[in-house]
Amino acid sequence: MDTGLLFDLRNPDAWHRPWADHYAHALELCEEADRRGVGGLWFTEHHLFEDGYLPQPLVFAAAAAARTRDCRIGTAVVLPNLRRPAQLAEDAAVVDLISGGRLELGVGAGYRVPEYQLFESEFEGRIGRVEKNIAEVRRLWAEGGITPGPIQRPVPVWGGFYGPRGARIAGRLGIGLLHINHAMYEHYRTGLEEGGHDPSVARVSDLLPVILADDPEAAWPRIAPHLVHQMNSYRTGSVEGTDHPAPPLLKAEDFPEKRADDGSWSTLEVLTPEEAAVRIHERTEGLPVKHLIFWASIAGMPDDLVTRHIELVSERLPKLLAEVRGR
């Protein structure tokens, strides 16, 4: 398994920097991570967030691809239902060409009504449609339905699904599952069987709620305000355009600094690389994990913490994971 970094390009008012500078800085971080040997750079999608959450991950992925040489370039995730299949097939193929065949295409259904309204797409029935759209993108690549096609044949595709139905969809399509969860893995395996796929093609990945730091106790209070912003934006955004009431806003004290004792992940855990390696091994044992993905930053958190986190994810953690697995 390799380690990667996910960029959402949030730029909240409380820690705002000029947008052009913000994007330029993120690309510099991508270059630095690639130079340090990171396994992947991943980009994600949301629309109409007040903090400017990245709306077009494949556009930014193309820029990162042009500035890097070795790491994989991924989306986690892009939303096929907000694009025509031919457009997504072409956009992804261009990124694969620019990167020299390094694209990992993660896709999902999305969950926000305003995003579907923005693109005049029907929200109801989105799960069924995303399965059809993924299949159509792959057909266009395989049959030369768009030109030029991608370098990779096939491009690795991942399903960013968290429930049993989505896990089975990923299995039926024969793509990877962007969710590290033993219970969901069984539904994924069932889907592989339903789709007539060899179980040996099973592969999983996920975004882990972990930030690495040399001194987690010192880093936590500096990260907590950014986590509060991130989680409150998700909570309020999830009910926009619906009849559901807005959930109460969270505060820093609502998030435990230490991890839960039952083995589950907390909302965010700030760990040393040594702690993270053991924790990850416990959670991934027995699963065919391909990529481990970490936030590059939590909603504009301090640059010194971001830089050190990237260094540890890129260089230190992979070595420790190999040591733990070898014991």
mmCIF file of N, CA and C in Angstrom, residues 107-239:
data_model
loop_
_atom_site.group_PDB
_atom_site.id
_atom_site.type_symbol
_atom_site.label_atom_id
_atom_site.label_comp_id
_atom_site.label_asym_id
_atom_site.label_seq_id
_atom_site.Cartn_x
_atom_site.Cartn_y
_atom_site.Cartn_z
ATOM 1 N N VAL A 107 -14.905 7.897 -8.022
ATOM 2 C CA VAL A 107 -16.209 8.470 -8.366
ATOM 3 C C VAL A 107 -17.201 8.192 -7.243
ATOM 4 N N GLY A 108 -18.222 9.055 -7.150
ATOM 5 C CA GLY A 108 -19.247 8.881 -6.132
ATOM 6 C C GLY A 108 -20.563 9.464 -6.595
ATOM 7 N N ALA A 109 -21.599 9.281 -5.784
ATOM 8 C CA ALA A 109 -22.937 9.746 -6.149
ATOM 9 C C ALA A 109 -23.235 11.145 -5.638
ATOM 10 N N GLY A 110 -22.538 11.590 -4.592
ATOM 11 C CA GLY A 110 -22.856 12.878 -3.983
ATOM 12 C C GLY A 110 -24.082 12.778 -3.090
ATOM 13 N N TYR A 111 -24.287 13.818 -2.270
ATOM 14 C CA TYR A 111 -25.387 13.759 -1.303
ATOM 15 C C TYR A 111 -26.053 15.110 -1.087
ATOM 16 N N ARG A 112 -25.646 16.142 -1.848
ATOM 17 C CA ARG A 112 -26.163 17.488 -1.608
ATOM 18 C C ARG A 112 -27.117 17.913 -2.704
ATOM 19 N N VAL A 113 -28.325 18.298 -2.315
ATOM 20 C CA VAL A 113 -29.350 18.735 -3.261
ATOM 21 C C VAL A 113 -28.914 19.960 -4.058
ATOM 22 N N PRO A 114 -28.330 21.017 -3.440
ATOM 23 C CA PRO A 114 -27.966 22.202 -4.225
ATOM 24 C C PRO A 114 -26.984 21.916 -5.354
ATOM 25 N N GLU A 115 -26.123 20.938 -5.169
ATOM 26 C CA GLU A 115 -25.167 20.613 -6.219
ATOM 27 C C GLU A 115 -25.874 20.028 -7.434
ATOM 28 N N TYR A 116 -26.837 19.179 -7.191
ATOM 29 C CA TYR A 116 -27.611 18.610 -8.293
ATOM 30 C C TYR A 116 -28.442 19.701 -8.972
ATOM 31 N N GLN A 117 -28.998 20.613 -8.199
ATOM 32 C CA GLN A 117 -29.774 21.703 -8.776
ATOM 33 C C GLN A 117 -28.896 22.610 -9.638
ATOM 34 N N LEU A 118 -27.677 22.865 -9.192
ATOM 35 C CA LEU A 118 -26.770 23.733 -9.927
ATOM 36 C C LEU A 118 -26.522 23.210 -11.332
ATOM 37 N N PHE A 119 -26.433 21.900 -11.462
ATOM 38 C CA PHE A 119 -26.149 21.289 -12.759
ATOM 39 C C PHE A 119 -27.399 20.720 -13.427
ATOM 40 N N GLU A 120 -28.560 21.083 -12.884
ATOM 41 C CA GLU A 120 -29.850 20.673 -13.455
ATOM 42 C C GLU A 120 -29.911 19.154 -13.637
ATOM 43 N N SER A 121 -29.472 18.459 -12.597
ATOM 44 C CA SER A 121 -29.492 16.997 -12.587
ATOM 45 C C SER A 121 -30.480 16.523 -11.526
ATOM 46 N N GLU A 122 -31.167 15.448 -11.795
ATOM 47 C CA GLU A 122 -32.176 14.922 -10.886
ATOM 48 C C GLU A 122 -31.511 14.259 -9.682
ATOM 49 N N PHE A 123 -31.915 14.685 -8.471
ATOM 50 C CA PHE A 123 -31.321 14.146 -7.251
ATOM 51 C C PHE A 123 -31.833 12.738 -6.957
ATOM 52 N N GLU A 124 -33.139 12.533 -7.130
ATOM 53 C CA GLU A 124 -33.714 11.216 -6.866
ATOM 54 C C GLU A 124 -33.165 10.191 -7.861
ATOM 55 N N GLY A 125 -32.911 9.004 -7.362
ATOM 56 C CA GLY A 125 -32.408 7.933 -8.220
ATOM 57 C C GLY A 125 -30.942 8.062 -8.578
ATOM 58 N N ARG A 126 -30.220 8.878 -7.821
ATOM 59 C CA ARG A 126 -28.826 9.150 -8.175
ATOM 60 C C ARG A 126 -27.922 7.922 -8.047
ATOM 61 N N ILE A 127 -28.241 7.016 -7.114
ATOM 62 C CA ILE A 127 -27.379 5.850 -6.917
ATOM 63 C C ILE A 127 -27.430 4.941 -8.146
ATOM 64 N N GLY A 128 -28.627 4.690 -8.638
ATOM 65 C CA GLY A 128 -28.747 3.860 -9.832
ATOM 66 C C GLY A 128 -28.094 4.500 -11.043
ATOM 67 N N ARG A 129 -28.228 5.834 -11.166
ATOM 68 C CA ARG A 129 -27.652 6.525 -12.317
ATOM 69 C C ARG A 129 -26.131 6.539 -12.278
ATOM 70 N N VAL A 130 -25.567 6.637 -11.087
ATOM 71 C CA VAL A 130 -24.107 6.688 -11.036
ATOM 72 C C VAL A 130 -23.516 5.360 -11.500
ATOM 73 N N GLU A 131 -24.175 4.246 -11.215
ATOM 74 C CA GLU A 131 -23.680 2.957 -11.694
ATOM 75 C C GLU A 131 -23.689 2.932 -13.221
ATOM 76 N N LYS A 132 -24.768 3.410 -13.820
ATOM 77 C CA LYS A 132 -24.850 3.432 -15.289
ATOM 78 C C LYS A 132 -23.816 4.378 -15.892
ATOM 79 N N ASN A 133 -23.610 5.526 -15.255
ATOM 80 C CA ASN A 133 -22.663 6.498 -15.790
ATOM 81 C C ASN A 133 -21.224 6.004 -15.706
ATOM 82 N N ILE A 134 -20.884 5.325 -14.613
ATOM 83 C CA ILE A 134 -19.543 4.749 -14.493
ATOM 84 C C ILE A 134 -19.330 3.711 -15.588
ATOM 85 N N ALA A 135 -20.316 2.859 -15.782
ATOM 86 C CA ALA A 135 -20.205 1.828 -16.814
ATOM 87 C C ALA A 135 -20.050 2.447 -18.201
ATOM 88 N N GLU A 136 -20.763 3.546 -18.456
ATOM 89 C CA GLU A 136 -20.675 4.190 -19.762
ATOM 90 C C GLU A 136 -19.316 4.836 -19.991
ATOM 91 N N VAL A 137 -18.742 5.462 -18.970
ATOM 92 C CA VAL A 137 -17.405 6.039 -19.096
ATOM 93 C C VAL A 137 -16.402 4.954 -19.451
ATOM 94 N N ARG A 138 -16.474 3.849 -18.773
ATOM 95 C CA ARG A 138 -15.532 2.754 -19.035
ATOM 96 C C ARG A 138 -15.748 2.166 -20.432
ATOM 97 N N ARG A 139 -16.999 2.110 -20.876
ATOM 98 C CA ARG A 139 -17.276 1.616 -22.236
ATOM 99 C C ARG A 139 -16.662 2.550 -23.281
ATOM 100 N N LEU A 140 -16.814 3.855 -23.077
ATOM 101 C CA LEU A 140 -16.257 4.821 -24.023
ATOM 102 C C LEU A 140 -14.746 4.670 -24.130
ATOM 103 N N TRP A 141 -14.081 4.471 -23.013
ATOM 104 C CA TRP A 141 -12.635 4.242 -23.054
ATOM 105 C C TRP A 141 -12.298 2.948 -23.787
ATOM 106 N N ALA A 142 -12.987 1.882 -23.436
ATOM 107 C CA ALA A 142 -12.650 0.560 -23.966
ATOM 108 C C ALA A 142 -12.906 0.456 -25.470
ATOM 109 N N GLU A 143 -13.950 1.127 -25.957
ATOM 110 C CA GLU A 143 -14.351 0.989 -27.353
ATOM 111 C C GLU A 143 -13.906 2.146 -28.229
ATOM 112 N N GLY A 144 -13.072 3.025 -27.713
ATOM 113 C CA GLY A 144 -12.609 4.152 -28.507
ATOM 114 C C GLY A 144 -13.701 5.160 -28.798
ATOM 115 N N GLY A 145 -14.638 5.298 -27.864
ATOM 116 C CA GLY A 145 -15.753 6.211 -28.069
ATOM 117 C C GLY A 145 -15.398 7.672 -27.900
ATOM 118 N N ILE A 146 -14.231 7.962 -27.347
ATOM 119 C CA ILE A 146 -13.717 9.331 -27.270
ATOM 120 C C ILE A 146 -12.271 9.299 -27.749
ATOM 121 N N THR A 147 -11.798 10.413 -28.263
ATOM 122 C CA THR A 147 -10.410 10.499 -28.710
ATOM 123 C C THR A 147 -9.804 11.822 -28.252
ATOM 124 N N PRO A 148 -8.508 11.798 -27.836
ATOM 125 C CA PRO A 148 -7.706 10.598 -27.650
ATOM 126 C C PRO A 148 -8.108 9.866 -26.381
ATOM 127 N N GLY A 149 -7.847 8.597 -26.329
ATOM 128 C CA GLY A 149 -8.148 7.823 -25.138
ATOM 129 C C GLY A 149 -7.021 7.913 -24.119
ATOM 130 N N PRO A 150 -7.244 7.380 -22.941
ATOM 131 C CA PRO A 150 -6.209 7.396 -21.898
ATOM 132 C C PRO A 150 -5.056 6.458 -22.233
ATOM 133 N N ILE A 151 -3.931 6.683 -21.573
ATOM 134 C CA ILE A 151 -2.785 5.783 -21.727
ATOM 135 C C ILE A 151 -3.076 4.434 -21.089
ATOM 136 N N GLN A 152 -3.586 4.467 -19.866
ATOM 137 C CA GLN A 152 -3.826 3.226 -19.124
ATOM 138 C C GLN A 152 -5.019 2.481 -19.720
ATOM 139 N N ARG A 153 -4.864 1.208 -19.873
ATOM 140 C CA ARG A 153 -5.948 0.365 -20.354
ATOM 141 C C ARG A 153 -6.063 -0.859 -19.448
ATOM 142 N N PRO A 154 -6.925 -0.805 -18.450
ATOM 143 C CA PRO A 154 -7.872 0.262 -18.157
ATOM 144 C C PRO A 154 -7.332 1.265 -17.136
ATOM 145 N N VAL A 155 -7.967 2.422 -17.086
ATOM 146 C CA VAL A 155 -7.715 3.379 -16.000
ATOM 147 C C VAL A 155 -8.266 2.789 -14.705
ATOM 148 N N PRO A 156 -7.517 2.795 -13.612
ATOM 149 C CA PRO A 156 -8.072 2.315 -12.334
ATOM 150 C C PRO A 156 -9.225 3.215 -11.882
ATOM 151 N N VAL A 157 -10.367 2.600 -11.613
ATOM 152 C CA VAL A 157 -11.553 3.330 -11.176
ATOM 153 C C VAL A 157 -11.928 2.853 -9.780
ATOM 154 N N TRP A 158 -12.397 3.786 -8.952
ATOM 155 C CA TRP A 158 -12.756 3.505 -7.562
ATOM 156 C C TRP A 158 -14.156 4.025 -7.277
ATOM 157 N N GLY A 159 -14.926 3.269 -6.521
ATOM 158 C CA GLY A 159 -16.249 3.690 -6.099
ATOM 159 C C GLY A 159 -16.212 4.252 -4.694
ATOM 160 N N GLY A 160 -16.520 5.544 -4.567
ATOM 161 C CA GLY A 160 -16.537 6.175 -3.256
ATOM 162 C C GLY A 160 -17.894 6.011 -2.605
ATOM 163 N N PHE A 161 -18.198 4.804 -2.166
ATOM 164 C CA PHE A 161 -19.505 4.467 -1.611
ATOM 165 C C PHE A 161 -19.326 3.953 -0.185
ATOM 166 N N TYR A 162 -20.279 4.310 0.691
ATOM 167 C CA TYR A 162 -20.116 3.956 2.097
ATOM 168 C C TYR A 162 -21.170 2.984 2.623
ATOM 169 N N GLY A 163 -22.227 2.737 1.895
ATOM 170 C CA GLY A 163 -23.246 1.815 2.356
ATOM 171 C C GLY A 163 -23.168 0.477 1.636
ATOM 172 N N PRO A 164 -23.965 -0.512 2.094
ATOM 173 C CA PRO A 164 -23.950 -1.832 1.466
ATOM 174 C C PRO A 164 -24.290 -1.803 -0.024
ATOM 175 N N ARG A 165 -25.298 -0.992 -0.397
ATOM 176 C CA ARG A 165 -25.681 -0.943 -1.808
ATOM 177 C C ARG A 165 -24.531 -0.435 -2.678
ATOM 178 N N GLY A 166 -23.874 0.633 -2.229
ATOM 179 C CA GLY A 166 -22.761 1.169 -2.989
ATOM 180 C C GLY A 166 -21.598 0.204 -3.075
ATOM 181 N N ALA A 167 -21.322 -0.502 -1.983
ATOM 182 C CA ALA A 167 -20.236 -1.479 -1.991
ATOM 183 C C ALA A 167 -20.508 -2.573 -3.014
ATOM 184 N N ARG A 168 -21.760 -3.001 -3.101
ATOM 185 C CA ARG A 168 -22.107 -4.030 -4.088
ATOM 186 C C ARG A 168 -22.020 -3.488 -5.507
ATOM 187 N N ILE A 169 -22.370 -2.213 -5.689
ATOM 188 C CA ILE A 169 -22.229 -1.602 -7.011
ATOM 189 C C ILE A 169 -20.770 -1.610 -7.450
ATOM 190 N N ALA A 170 -19.877 -1.191 -6.551
ATOM 191 C CA ALA A 170 -18.456 -1.208 -6.880
ATOM 192 C C ALA A 170 -18.006 -2.619 -7.248
ATOM 193 N N GLY A 171 -18.488 -3.596 -6.503
ATOM 194 C CA GLY A 171 -18.138 -4.972 -6.815
ATOM 195 C C GLY A 171 -18.666 -5.409 -8.176
ATOM 196 N N ARG A 172 -19.935 -5.130 -8.454
ATOM 197 C CA ARG A 172 -20.521 -5.540 -9.736
ATOM 198 C C ARG A 172 -19.772 -4.926 -10.917
ATOM 199 N N LEU A 173 -19.310 -3.693 -10.737
ATOM 200 C CA LEU A 173 -18.574 -3.030 -11.808
ATOM 201 C C LEU A 173 -17.128 -3.521 -11.905
ATOM 202 N N GLY A 174 -16.663 -4.214 -10.892
ATOM 203 C CA GLY A 174 -15.286 -4.695 -10.902
ATOM 204 C C GLY A 174 -14.264 -3.599 -10.652
ATOM 205 N N ILE A 175 -14.679 -2.548 -9.929
ATOM 206 C CA ILE A 175 -13.774 -1.449 -9.620
ATOM 207 C C ILE A 175 -13.368 -1.524 -8.150
ATOM 208 N N GLY A 176 -12.447 -0.675 -7.738
ATOM 209 C CA GLY A 176 -12.037 -0.648 -6.342
ATOM 210 C C GLY A 176 -13.087 0.005 -5.465
ATOM 211 N N LEU A 177 -12.996 -0.231 -4.162
ATOM 212 C CA LEU A 177 -13.904 0.355 -3.190
ATOM 213 C C LEU A 177 -13.137 1.344 -2.331
ATOM 214 N N LEU A 178 -13.577 2.604 -2.358
ATOM 215 C CA LEU A 178 -12.938 3.647 -1.549
ATOM 216 C C LEU A 178 -13.548 3.663 -0.148
ATOM 217 N N HIS A 179 -13.399 2.574 0.537
ATOM 218 C CA HIS A 179 -13.911 2.490 1.903
ATOM 219 C C HIS A 179 -13.246 1.314 2.597
ATOM 220 N N ILE A 180 -12.494 1.599 3.641
ATOM 221 C CA ILE A 180 -11.837 0.553 4.417
ATOM 222 C C ILE A 180 -12.740 0.198 5.583
ATOM 223 N N ASN A 181 -13.478 -0.894 5.425
ATOM 224 C CA ASN A 181 -14.430 -1.321 6.437
ATOM 225 C C ASN A 181 -14.697 -2.805 6.219
ATOM 226 N N HIS A 182 -14.434 -3.605 7.233
ATOM 227 C CA HIS A 182 -14.557 -5.057 7.066
ATOM 228 C C HIS A 182 -15.988 -5.469 6.740
ATOM 229 N N ALA A 183 -16.975 -4.838 7.359
ATOM 230 C CA ALA A 183 -18.367 -5.203 7.088
ATOM 231 C C ALA A 183 -18.745 -4.866 5.652
ATOM 232 N N MET A 184 -18.370 -3.679 5.175
ATOM 233 C CA MET A 184 -18.695 -3.287 3.808
ATOM 234 C C MET A 184 -17.910 -4.100 2.790
ATOM 235 N N TYR A 185 -16.737 -4.582 3.198
ATOM 236 C CA TYR A 185 -15.937 -5.393 2.287
ATOM 237 C C TYR A 185 -16.683 -6.673 1.898
ATOM 238 N N GLU A 186 -17.455 -7.218 2.818
ATOM 239 C CA GLU A 186 -18.215 -8.431 2.498
ATOM 240 C C GLU A 186 -19.271 -8.137 1.443
ATOM 241 N N HIS A 187 -19.919 -6.978 1.508
ATOM 242 C CA HIS A 187 -20.883 -6.593 0.473
ATOM 243 C C HIS A 187 -20.175 -6.361 -0.862
ATOM 244 N N TYR A 188 -18.991 -5.805 -0.803
ATOM 245 C CA TYR A 188 -18.176 -5.589 -2.004
ATOM 246 C C TYR A 188 -17.833 -6.924 -2.665
ATOM 247 N N ARG A 189 -17.426 -7.892 -1.854
ATOM 248 C CA ARG A 189 -17.111 -9.216 -2.389
ATOM 249 C C ARG A 189 -18.348 -9.858 -3.015
ATOM 250 N N THR A 190 -19.497 -9.674 -2.377
ATOM 251 C CA THR A 190 -20.744 -10.195 -2.951
ATOM 252 C C THR A 190 -20.992 -9.576 -4.318
ATOM 253 N N GLY A 191 -20.759 -8.272 -4.429
ATOM 254 C CA GLY A 191 -20.931 -7.596 -5.709
ATOM 255 C C GLY A 191 -19.984 -8.121 -6.772
ATOM 256 N N LEU A 192 -18.747 -8.388 -6.397
ATOM 257 C CA LEU A 192 -17.800 -8.963 -7.355
ATOM 258 C C LEU A 192 -18.316 -10.292 -7.903
ATOM 259 N N GLU A 193 -18.847 -11.110 -7.028
ATOM 260 C CA GLU A 193 -19.399 -12.393 -7.466
ATOM 261 C C GLU A 193 -20.595 -12.191 -8.389
ATOM 262 N N GLU A 194 -21.463 -11.230 -8.039
ATOM 263 C CA GLU A 194 -22.625 -10.946 -8.878
ATOM 264 C C GLU A 194 -22.222 -10.467 -10.268
ATOM 265 N N GLY A 195 -21.126 -9.716 -10.329
ATOM 266 C CA GLY A 195 -20.670 -9.198 -11.613
ATOM 267 C C GLY A 195 -19.790 -10.157 -12.380
ATOM 268 N N GLY A 196 -19.537 -11.336 -11.823
ATOM 269 C CA GLY A 196 -18.709 -12.317 -12.511
ATOM 270 C C GLY A 196 -17.230 -11.998 -12.499
ATOM 271 N N HIS A 197 -16.779 -11.254 -11.497
ATOM 272 C CA HIS A 197 -15.377 -10.851 -11.421
ATOM 273 C C HIS A 197 -14.598 -11.777 -10.497
ATOM 274 N N ASP A 198 -13.358 -12.013 -10.851
ATOM 275 C CA ASP A 198 -12.464 -12.807 -10.019
ATOM 276 C C ASP A 198 -12.242 -12.058 -8.703
ATOM 277 N N PRO A 199 -12.436 -12.707 -7.553
ATOM 278 C CA PRO A 199 -12.217 -12.029 -6.263
ATOM 279 C C PRO A 199 -10.812 -11.457 -6.106
ATOM 280 N N SER A 200 -9.856 -11.952 -6.894
ATOM 281 C CA SER A 200 -8.490 -11.451 -6.781
ATOM 282 C C SER A 200 -8.352 -10.001 -7.236
ATOM 283 N N VAL A 201 -9.370 -9.464 -7.947
ATOM 284 C CA VAL A 201 -9.298 -8.063 -8.376
ATOM 285 C C VAL A 201 -9.727 -7.120 -7.257
ATOM 286 N N ALA A 202 -10.188 -7.645 -6.126
ATOM 287 C CA ALA A 202 -10.657 -6.799 -5.027
ATOM 288 C C ALA A 202 -9.536 -5.886 -4.540
ATOM 289 N N ARG A 203 -9.874 -4.632 -4.341
ATOM 290 C CA ARG A 203 -8.917 -3.679 -3.789
ATOM 291 C C ARG A 203 -9.699 -2.582 -3.090
ATOM 292 N N VAL A 204 -9.176 -2.116 -1.976
ATOM 293 C CA VAL A 204 -9.850 -1.075 -1.210
ATOM 294 C C VAL A 204 -8.868 0.041 -0.880
ATOM 295 N N SER A 205 -9.425 1.191 -0.631
ATOM 296 C CA SER A 205 -8.672 2.371 -0.239
ATOM 297 C C SER A 205 -9.597 3.232 0.597
ATOM 298 N N ASP A 206 -9.081 4.331 1.141
ATOM 299 C CA ASP A 206 -9.965 5.201 1.924
ATOM 300 C C ASP A 206 -9.204 6.452 2.342
ATOM 301 N N LEU A 207 -9.990 7.467 2.694
ATOM 302 C CA LEU A 207 -9.485 8.669 3.342
ATOM 303 C C LEU A 207 -9.537 8.444 4.848
ATOM 304 N N LEU A 208 -8.384 8.447 5.487
ATOM 305 C CA LEU A 208 -8.317 8.186 6.923
ATOM 306 C C LEU A 208 -8.310 9.504 7.687
ATOM 307 N N PRO A 209 -9.049 9.596 8.797
ATOM 308 C CA PRO A 209 -9.129 10.842 9.569
ATOM 309 C C PRO A 209 -7.941 10.999 10.509
ATOM 310 N N VAL A 210 -6.764 11.172 9.914
ATOM 311 C CA VAL A 210 -5.524 11.222 10.695
ATOM 312 C C VAL A 210 -4.650 12.368 10.198
ATOM 313 N N ILE A 211 -4.141 13.144 11.120
ATOM 314 C CA ILE A 211 -3.101 14.130 10.856
ATOM 315 C C ILE A 211 -1.869 13.705 11.654
ATOM 316 N N LEU A 212 -0.712 13.717 11.019
ATOM 317 C CA LEU A 212 0.524 13.328 11.688
ATOM 318 C C LEU A 212 1.246 14.558 12.230
ATOM 319 N N ALA A 213 1.811 14.396 13.408
ATOM 320 C CA ALA A 213 2.548 15.491 14.039
ATOM 321 C C ALA A 213 3.604 14.896 14.967
ATOM 322 N N ASP A 214 4.680 15.629 15.155
ATOM 323 C CA ASP A 214 5.717 15.185 16.096
ATOM 324 C C ASP A 214 5.220 15.254 17.528
ATOM 325 N N ASP A 215 4.384 16.240 17.820
ATOM 326 C CA ASP A 215 3.845 16.441 19.166
ATOM 327 C C ASP A 215 2.329 16.636 19.044
ATOM 328 N N PRO A 216 1.558 15.545 19.029
ATOM 329 C CA PRO A 216 0.109 15.665 18.853
ATOM 330 C C PRO A 216 -0.579 16.537 19.894
ATOM 331 N N GLU A 217 -0.122 16.483 21.137
ATOM 332 C CA GLU A 217 -0.781 17.283 22.178
ATOM 333 C C GLU A 217 -0.626 18.772 21.911
ATOM 334 N N ALA A 218 0.515 19.168 21.384
ATOM 335 C CA ALA A 218 0.718 20.581 21.061
ATOM 336 C C ALA A 218 -0.021 20.967 19.784
ATOM 337 N N ALA A 219 -0.126 20.039 18.845
ATOM 338 C CA ALA A 219 -0.762 20.336 17.561
ATOM 339 C C ALA A 219 -2.278 20.389 17.668
ATOM 340 N N TRP A 220 -2.860 19.561 18.545
ATOM 341 C CA TRP A 220 -4.315 19.440 18.590
ATOM 342 C C TRP A 220 -5.053 20.773 18.779
ATOM 343 N N PRO A 221 -4.721 21.595 19.767
ATOM 344 C CA PRO A 221 -5.476 22.849 19.936
ATOM 345 C C PRO A 221 -5.316 23.811 18.766
ATOM 346 N N ARG A 222 -4.256 23.667 17.993
ATOM 347 C CA ARG A 222 -4.075 24.527 16.821
ATOM 348 C C ARG A 222 -4.903 24.022 15.638
ATOM 349 N N ILE A 223 -5.180 22.722 15.608
ATOM 350 C CA ILE A 223 -5.960 22.126 14.516
ATOM 351 C C ILE A 223 -7.456 22.190 14.809
ATOM 352 N N ALA A 224 -7.838 22.123 16.075
ATOM 353 C CA ALA A 224 -9.246 22.000 16.467
ATOM 354 C C ALA A 224 -10.154 23.064 15.848
ATOM 355 N N PRO A 225 -9.793 24.355 15.823
ATOM 356 C CA PRO A 225 -10.701 25.334 15.205
ATOM 357 C C PRO A 225 -10.965 25.054 13.726
ATOM 358 N N HIS A 226 -9.985 24.510 13.055
ATOM 359 C CA HIS A 226 -10.145 24.191 11.631
ATOM 360 C C HIS A 226 -11.045 22.974 11.449
ATOM 361 N N LEU A 227 -10.927 22.016 12.366
ATOM 362 C CA LEU A 227 -11.813 20.860 12.337
ATOM 363 C C LEU A 227 -13.255 21.276 12.601
ATOM 364 N N VAL A 228 -13.456 22.189 13.535
ATOM 365 C CA VAL A 228 -14.802 22.696 13.824
ATOM 366 C C VAL A 228 -15.414 23.306 12.564
ATOM 367 N N HIS A 229 -14.632 24.126 11.879
ATOM 368 C CA HIS A 229 -15.136 24.721 10.629
ATOM 369 C C HIS A 229 -15.489 23.640 9.617
ATOM 370 N N GLN A 230 -14.593 22.680 9.430
ATOM 371 C CA GLN A 230 -14.831 21.621 8.447
ATOM 372 C C GLN A 230 -16.110 20.847 8.752
ATOM 373 N N MET A 231 -16.251 20.397 9.978
ATOM 374 C CA MET A 231 -17.393 19.558 10.316
ATOM 375 C C MET A 231 -18.694 20.346 10.283
ATOM 376 N N ASN A 232 -18.689 21.590 10.731
ATOM 377 C CA ASN A 232 -19.913 22.391 10.674
ATOM 378 C C ASN A 232 -20.344 22.659 9.237
ATOM 379 N N SER A 233 -19.394 22.843 8.349
ATOM 380 C CA SER A 233 -19.761 23.073 6.950
ATOM 381 C C SER A 233 -20.367 21.818 6.337
ATOM 382 N N TYR A 234 -19.844 20.654 6.692
ATOM 383 C CA TYR A 234 -20.441 19.403 6.206
ATOM 384 C C TYR A 234 -21.855 19.222 6.758
ATOM 385 N N ARG A 235 -22.024 19.510 8.040
ATOM 386 C CA ARG A 235 -23.322 19.292 8.671
ATOM 387 C C ARG A 235 -24.391 20.212 8.098
ATOM 388 N N THR A 236 -24.068 21.473 7.952
ATOM 389 C CA THR A 236 -25.056 22.401 7.400
ATOM 390 C C THR A 236 -25.278 22.158 5.916
ATOM 391 N N GLY A 237 -24.210 21.818 5.213
ATOM 392 C CA GLY A 237 -24.332 21.571 3.774
ATOM 393 C C GLY A 237 -25.173 20.353 3.449
ATOM 394 N N SER A 238 -25.175 19.371 4.338
ATOM 395 C CA SER A 238 -25.896 18.135 4.060
ATOM 396 C C SER A 238 -27.402 18.307 4.063
ATOM 397 N N VAL A 239 -27.922 19.365 4.699
ATOM 398 C CA VAL A 239 -29.373 19.555 4.772
ATOM 399 C C VAL A 239 -29.851 20.705 3.884
#
